[in-house]
Coordinates of C-alpha atoms and ligand atoms in Angstrom, one line a residue:
L1 CA 67.3 145.0 195.3
K2 CA 69.5 144.2 198.3
W3 CA 73.2 144.3 199.0
Q4 CA 75.1 141.1 199.8
D5 CA 78.8 140.6 200.4
P6 CA 80.5 138.7 197.5
I7 CA 80.8 135.4 199.4
S8 CA 77.2 135.2 200.5
S9 CA 76.0 136.3 197.1
A10 CA 78.2 133.6 195.5
E11 CA 76.7 131.1 197.9
M12 CA 73.2 132.2 197.0
Y13 CA 74.0 132.0 193.3
F14 CA 75.4 128.4 193.5
R15 CA 72.4 127.4 195.6
K16 CA 70.2 128.5 192.8
F17 CA 72.4 127.1 190.0
P18 CA 74.2 124.1 191.5
E19 CA 75.1 122.7 188.1
E20 CA 77.4 125.8 187.5
R21 CA 79.6 125.0 190.5
V22 CA 82.0 123.1 188.2
P23 CA 83.8 125.5 185.8
V24 CA 84.1 124.7 182.2
W25 CA 87.7 125.1 181.1
T26 CA 88.5 126.3 177.6
N27 CA 92.0 126.6 176.0
P28 CA 93.3 130.0 177.1
C29 CA 96.0 129.8 174.3
T30 CA 93.3 130.1 171.6
D31 CA 92.1 133.5 172.7
P32 CA 94.5 136.5 172.2
R33 CA 92.8 138.4 175.1
H34 CA 93.5 135.5 177.4
Q35 CA 97.0 135.0 176.1
A36 CA 97.8 138.7 176.9
I37 CA 97.1 138.2 180.6
L38 CA 98.4 134.7 181.1
P39 CA 101.1 134.2 183.7
P40 CA 104.6 133.5 182.2
S41 CA 104.3 129.8 183.4
Y42 CA 101.8 129.3 180.6
N43 CA 103.8 128.5 177.5
C44 CA 101.4 128.7 174.6
S45 CA 104.1 128.2 172.0
R46 CA 104.7 124.6 173.2
K47 CA 102.3 121.8 172.3
S48 CA 100.9 120.8 175.7
L49 CA 97.3 119.6 175.1
P50 CA 96.4 116.1 173.7
D51 CA 95.4 115.7 170.0
L52 CA 94.0 112.3 170.8
L53 CA 92.1 110.7 173.6
I54 CA 91.9 106.9 173.9
L55 CA 88.5 106.6 175.6
G56 CA 88.6 102.8 176.3
P57 CA 86.3 101.7 177.9
Q58 CA 88.1 99.9 180.6
K59 CA 89.1 96.3 179.9
T60 CA 89.1 96.6 176.2
G61 CA 92.8 96.6 175.5
S62 CA 93.3 100.3 175.9
T63 CA 96.6 100.0 177.8
A64 CA 98.0 97.8 175.1
L65 CA 96.8 100.1 172.4
G66 CA 98.5 103.1 174.1
S67 CA 101.7 101.2 174.7
F68 CA 101.9 100.2 171.0
L69 CA 101.1 103.7 169.8
S70 CA 103.8 105.1 171.9
L71 CA 106.4 103.2 169.8
H72 CA 105.8 105.7 167.0
P73 CA 108.5 108.4 167.1
N74 CA 106.1 111.2 166.4
V75 CA 103.8 110.3 169.3
S76 CA 104.1 111.3 172.9
Q77 CA 101.9 110.8 175.9
N78 CA 101.3 112.1 179.5
V79 CA 103.8 111.4 182.2
P80 CA 102.5 108.6 184.6
V81 CA 100.2 110.1 187.2
P82 CA 100.7 108.5 190.6
G83 CA 97.6 107.0 192.3
S84 CA 95.4 106.6 189.2
F85 CA 97.1 103.7 187.3
E86 CA 99.3 106.3 185.6
E87 CA 96.3 107.9 184.0
V88 CA 95.5 111.7 184.0
Q89 CA 91.7 111.1 184.5
F90 CA 91.0 114.8 184.1
F91 CA 87.6 115.1 182.3
G92 CA 84.6 114.2 184.4
G93 CA 86.6 113.6 187.6
Q94 CA 88.1 115.3 190.6
N95 CA 91.3 116.3 188.7
Y96 CA 89.2 118.6 186.5
L97 CA 89.0 121.0 189.4
K98 CA 92.9 121.3 189.4
G99 CA 92.5 123.4 186.2
V100 CA 94.0 123.6 182.7
Q101 CA 97.5 124.4 183.8
W102 CA 97.6 121.2 185.8
Y103 CA 96.3 119.3 182.9
M104 CA 98.9 120.8 180.6
S105 CA 101.7 120.0 183.1
N106 CA 101.1 116.3 182.4
F107 CA 102.4 116.6 178.9
P108 CA 106.0 117.9 179.3
N109 CA 107.5 115.4 176.9
S110 CA 106.5 116.7 173.5
T111 CA 109.4 117.7 171.3
A112 CA 109.8 119.4 167.9
S113 CA 109.1 116.0 166.3
T114 CA 105.9 115.3 168.2
T115 CA 102.8 115.5 166.0
V116 CA 100.4 113.6 168.2
I117 CA 100.1 113.8 172.0
Y118 CA 97.6 111.3 173.4
E119 CA 96.3 110.4 176.8
K120 CA 94.3 107.3 177.7
S121 CA 92.0 107.4 180.7
A122 CA 89.7 104.5 181.4
T123 CA 87.4 106.7 183.3
Y124 CA 86.3 108.8 180.3
F125 CA 84.1 106.7 178.0
D126 CA 81.0 106.2 180.3
N127 CA 81.4 109.4 182.3
P128 CA 78.4 111.7 181.5
A129 CA 80.4 114.9 182.2
A130 CA 83.5 114.0 180.2
P131 CA 82.4 114.7 176.6
K132 CA 81.3 118.3 177.3
Q133 CA 84.4 119.1 179.3
A134 CA 86.7 117.5 176.8
A135 CA 85.1 119.3 173.8
A136 CA 85.3 122.7 175.6
L137 CA 89.1 122.3 176.0
I138 CA 90.1 120.2 173.0
P139 CA 87.3 120.4 170.4
R140 CA 89.5 119.3 167.6
A141 CA 90.9 116.2 169.3
K142 CA 90.4 112.8 167.8
L143 CA 88.9 110.0 169.9
I144 CA 89.5 106.2 169.8
V145 CA 86.8 103.8 171.1
I146 CA 87.6 100.1 171.4
L147 CA 84.7 97.8 170.7
Q148 CA 85.0 94.7 172.9
N149 CA 82.3 92.1 173.4
P150 CA 80.5 93.6 176.5
S151 CA 80.0 90.2 178.0
Q152 CA 83.7 89.5 177.8
R153 CA 84.5 93.0 179.1
A154 CA 82.2 92.5 182.1
Y155 CA 83.8 89.2 182.9
S156 CA 87.3 90.8 182.6
W157 CA 86.2 93.6 185.0
Y158 CA 84.9 91.0 187.5
Q159 CA 88.3 89.2 187.3
H160 CA 89.9 92.5 188.0
L161 CA 87.8 93.0 191.1
L162 CA 88.6 89.5 192.3
A163 CA 92.3 90.0 191.7
H164 CA 92.1 93.3 193.7
K165 CA 90.2 91.4 196.5
D166 CA 87.3 93.8 196.3
P167 CA 85.7 93.6 199.7
T168 CA 82.1 93.2 198.3
V169 CA 83.1 90.5 195.9
I170 CA 85.3 88.7 198.4
S171 CA 83.1 89.0 201.5
S172 CA 79.9 87.8 199.7
G173 CA 81.8 85.1 198.0
S174 CA 79.6 86.1 195.1
S175 CA 79.9 84.6 191.6
L176 CA 79.4 87.1 188.8
L177 CA 76.2 85.2 188.0
S178 CA 74.7 86.0 191.5
I179 CA 76.0 89.6 191.3
L180 CA 74.2 90.0 188.0
S181 CA 71.0 88.7 189.5
T182 CA 70.9 91.3 192.2
N183 CA 68.0 93.6 192.0
S184 CA 68.3 95.6 195.2
T185 CA 69.6 98.9 193.8
T186 CA 70.9 100.0 197.3
S187 CA 73.1 96.9 197.9
P188 CA 76.9 97.1 197.3
M189 CA 76.5 94.2 194.9
W190 CA 74.4 96.5 192.7
K191 CA 77.3 98.9 192.4
I192 CA 79.6 96.0 191.3
R193 CA 76.9 94.9 188.8
Q194 CA 76.7 98.4 187.3
R195 CA 80.5 98.7 187.1
C196 CA 80.6 95.4 185.1
I197 CA 77.9 96.4 182.8
S198 CA 78.1 100.2 182.3
G199 CA 81.1 100.4 179.9
G200 CA 79.5 97.8 177.5
K201 CA 76.5 100.0 176.8
Y202 CA 78.3 101.5 173.8
V203 CA 75.6 103.4 172.0
Q204 CA 74.3 105.0 175.2
H205 CA 77.7 106.6 175.9
L206 CA 78.6 107.2 172.3
D207 CA 75.4 109.4 171.9
K208 CA 76.9 111.7 174.6
W209 CA 80.2 112.0 172.8
L210 CA 78.5 112.6 169.5
E211 CA 76.7 115.6 171.0
H212 CA 80.1 117.3 171.2
Y213 CA 82.3 115.6 168.6
S214 CA 81.6 114.6 165.0
L215 CA 81.7 111.0 163.9
Q216 CA 84.7 111.8 161.7
Q217 CA 86.7 112.5 164.9
I218 CA 86.1 109.0 166.3
Y219 CA 87.9 105.9 165.3
F220 CA 86.5 102.5 166.2
V221 CA 88.9 99.6 167.0
D222 CA 87.7 96.0 167.1
A223 CA 89.2 94.6 170.4
D224 CA 89.7 91.1 168.9
E225 CA 91.6 92.5 166.0
L226 CA 93.7 94.6 168.4
R227 CA 94.5 91.5 170.4
N228 CA 95.3 89.3 167.4
E229 CA 96.8 91.7 164.9
P230 CA 98.0 94.8 166.8
A231 CA 100.5 95.9 164.1
K232 CA 97.7 95.9 161.4
V233 CA 95.4 98.0 163.7
L234 CA 98.2 100.4 164.6
T235 CA 99.1 100.9 160.9
S236 CA 95.5 101.9 160.2
I237 CA 95.4 104.3 163.2
T238 CA 98.6 105.9 162.0
K239 CA 97.0 106.6 158.7
W240 CA 93.9 108.0 160.3
L241 CA 96.1 110.3 162.5
D242 CA 98.1 111.5 159.4
L243 CA 101.3 110.2 161.0
P244 CA 104.2 109.0 158.9
D245 CA 104.3 105.2 158.3
F246 CA 106.0 103.2 161.0
P247 CA 106.9 99.5 160.8
F248 CA 104.9 98.3 163.9
E249 CA 105.3 94.7 162.8
T250 CA 109.0 94.8 163.5
H251 CA 108.5 96.3 167.0
I252 CA 105.6 94.1 168.2
R253 CA 106.0 90.4 168.9
F254 CA 103.7 87.7 170.2
S255 CA 104.9 86.3 173.6
P256 CA 103.8 82.6 174.0
S257 CA 104.3 82.8 177.7
K258 CA 102.2 86.0 178.1
G259 CA 99.7 84.8 175.5
F260 CA 99.5 88.4 174.1
H261 CA 101.6 90.6 171.8
C262 CA 104.3 92.7 173.5
R263 CA 106.6 95.5 172.5
L264 CA 110.1 94.6 171.2
I265 CA 112.5 97.3 172.4
D266 CA 116.3 96.9 171.9
G267 CA 115.9 93.2 171.3
K268 CA 114.0 92.8 174.6
T269 CA 110.3 91.7 174.8
L270 CA 108.4 94.1 177.0
C271 CA 104.9 92.9 177.9
L272 CA 102.3 94.7 180.0
G273 CA 102.3 93.9 183.7
G274 CA 100.4 91.1 185.4
S275 CA 97.2 93.1 185.7
K276 CA 96.8 93.2 181.9
G277 CA 96.2 89.9 180.2
R278 CA 95.4 87.9 183.3
K279 CA 95.1 84.2 183.3
Y280 CA 91.7 82.9 184.4
D281 CA 89.1 80.3 183.5
E282 CA 86.9 80.8 180.5
M283 CA 83.4 82.1 181.1
A284 CA 80.9 79.3 181.9
P285 CA 78.2 78.9 179.3
E286 CA 75.5 79.8 181.8
L287 CA 77.2 83.1 182.7
R288 CA 77.8 84.0 179.0
E289 CA 74.1 83.3 178.3
K290 CA 73.1 85.7 181.1
L291 CA 75.5 88.4 180.0
D292 CA 74.5 88.1 176.4
E293 CA 70.9 88.5 177.5
I294 CA 71.7 91.6 179.5
F295 CA 73.5 93.2 176.5
E296 CA 71.1 92.0 173.9
M297 CA 69.5 95.4 173.3
D298 CA 72.8 97.3 173.6
N299 CA 74.5 95.0 171.1
S300 CA 71.6 95.4 168.7
A301 CA 71.7 99.2 169.0
L302 CA 75.5 99.1 168.3
Y303 CA 75.0 96.9 165.3
K304 CA 72.4 99.2 163.8
F305 CA 74.5 102.3 164.6
L306 CA 77.6 100.9 162.8
K307 CA 75.6 99.7 159.9
K308 CA 73.9 103.0 159.5
M309 CA 77.2 104.9 159.6
R310 CA 78.7 102.3 157.2
L311 CA 81.4 101.4 159.7
K312 CA 82.9 97.9 160.0
I313 CA 81.0 95.6 162.2
P314 CA 83.3 93.4 164.4
D315 CA 82.8 89.6 164.0
W316 CA 81.9 89.2 167.7
L317 CA 79.0 91.7 167.2
Q318 CA 77.8 90.0 164.0
E319 CA 77.7 86.7 166.0
A320 CA 76.1 88.2 169.1
V321 CA 73.3 89.7 167.0
R322 CA 72.9 86.6 164.8
G323 CA 73.0 84.3 167.9
R324 CA 70.0 86.1 169.5
A325 CA 67.9 86.6 166.3
Ligands
LIG1 P1 92.3 90.7 180.9 O1 93.4 91.0 181.8 O2 91.0 90.5 181.6 O3 92.6 89.6 179.9 P2 92.5 97.7 179.5 O4 93.9 98.0 179.4 O5 91.6 98.5 178.6 O6 92.0 97.8 180.9 O7 92.3 96.2 179.0 C1 92.8 95.1 179.6 C2 92.6 93.9 178.7 O8 93.4 94.1 177.5 C3 93.1 92.6 179.2 O9 92.1 92.0 180.0 C4 93.4 91.8 177.9 O10 92.5 90.9 177.6 C5 93.4 92.9 176.8 N1 94.6 93.0 176.0 C6 94.6 93.1 174.6 N2 95.8 93.1 174.1 C7 96.7 93.0 175.1 C8 98.1 92.9 175.2 N3 98.9 93.0 174.1 N4 98.7 92.7 176.5 C9 97.9 92.6 177.6 N5 96.5 92.7 177.5 C10 95.9 92.8 176.3

């Protein structure tokens, strides 16, 4: 046995157990011993943690879903966070180190009539650290996952990078097809390839969430249904969340100029900004074929999973699986 000062013994400890460097936050308000020693700035009597996480993944219509859900008078969400597309991006990211009180401070808007607080962060779904961290803090939360054809999702993500003039995409002048054909895992193009593909590997990521949440806590939305019939989708989600009925159909309108449904507030049509629902050419058949080939096994795994769990299989998935049979 030897004596070490606390700092060097902590350094030794974390050298030995590097995975423990990141703390795991639990809810201090659920433990009376913690409550007794909390600073007064912690107000445990106010609802300040989300009951619902919209997991995305990115490019599936998650912003539209959140904006429609916020129309419900008993729903509130986080205040916009600057620098991260208004998202809190707490679990599995740098913000996690800011602690629980920081996370709670993003939900100041709940009132006596709020029954559901939600947040939507596009960084959660395919983040390996997010499920464990989320379940430690909000184990009873409900989760929404939007099922979008992964080929379409990858193409939308590529369009997003093009619109943001991503240096790798712009400098190489690369088409998505050539990016997908990259096999040098150290090249910047490989990173782009992975970003386009990762979120579409549904079952791989769902398995991680299901290690920490039960299937009953997860609601699956078909992205095509959300795009074409948002009021119907929102009505079903409302039921699942045990919220009072709300006439979404009178608050959501299709905008022919936008080509998408938008909110109708005080007689004004409010659509999402230009970065959501972009206008671009349809995917070329050769590119679709390549993407469908990349996602063949993932789509088949998702099909089997949904079938086994007796969940609705989206039309796009039926077609994708049938098309490659
Ligand atoms: P595109 O801009 O490529 O068409 P997310 O918010 O999860 O990142 O998803 C963005 C995608 O949401 C858009 O991708 C668009 O296709 C889809 N979407 C679905 N419903 C929409 C709506 N009502 N308004 C705008 N975009 C919508």
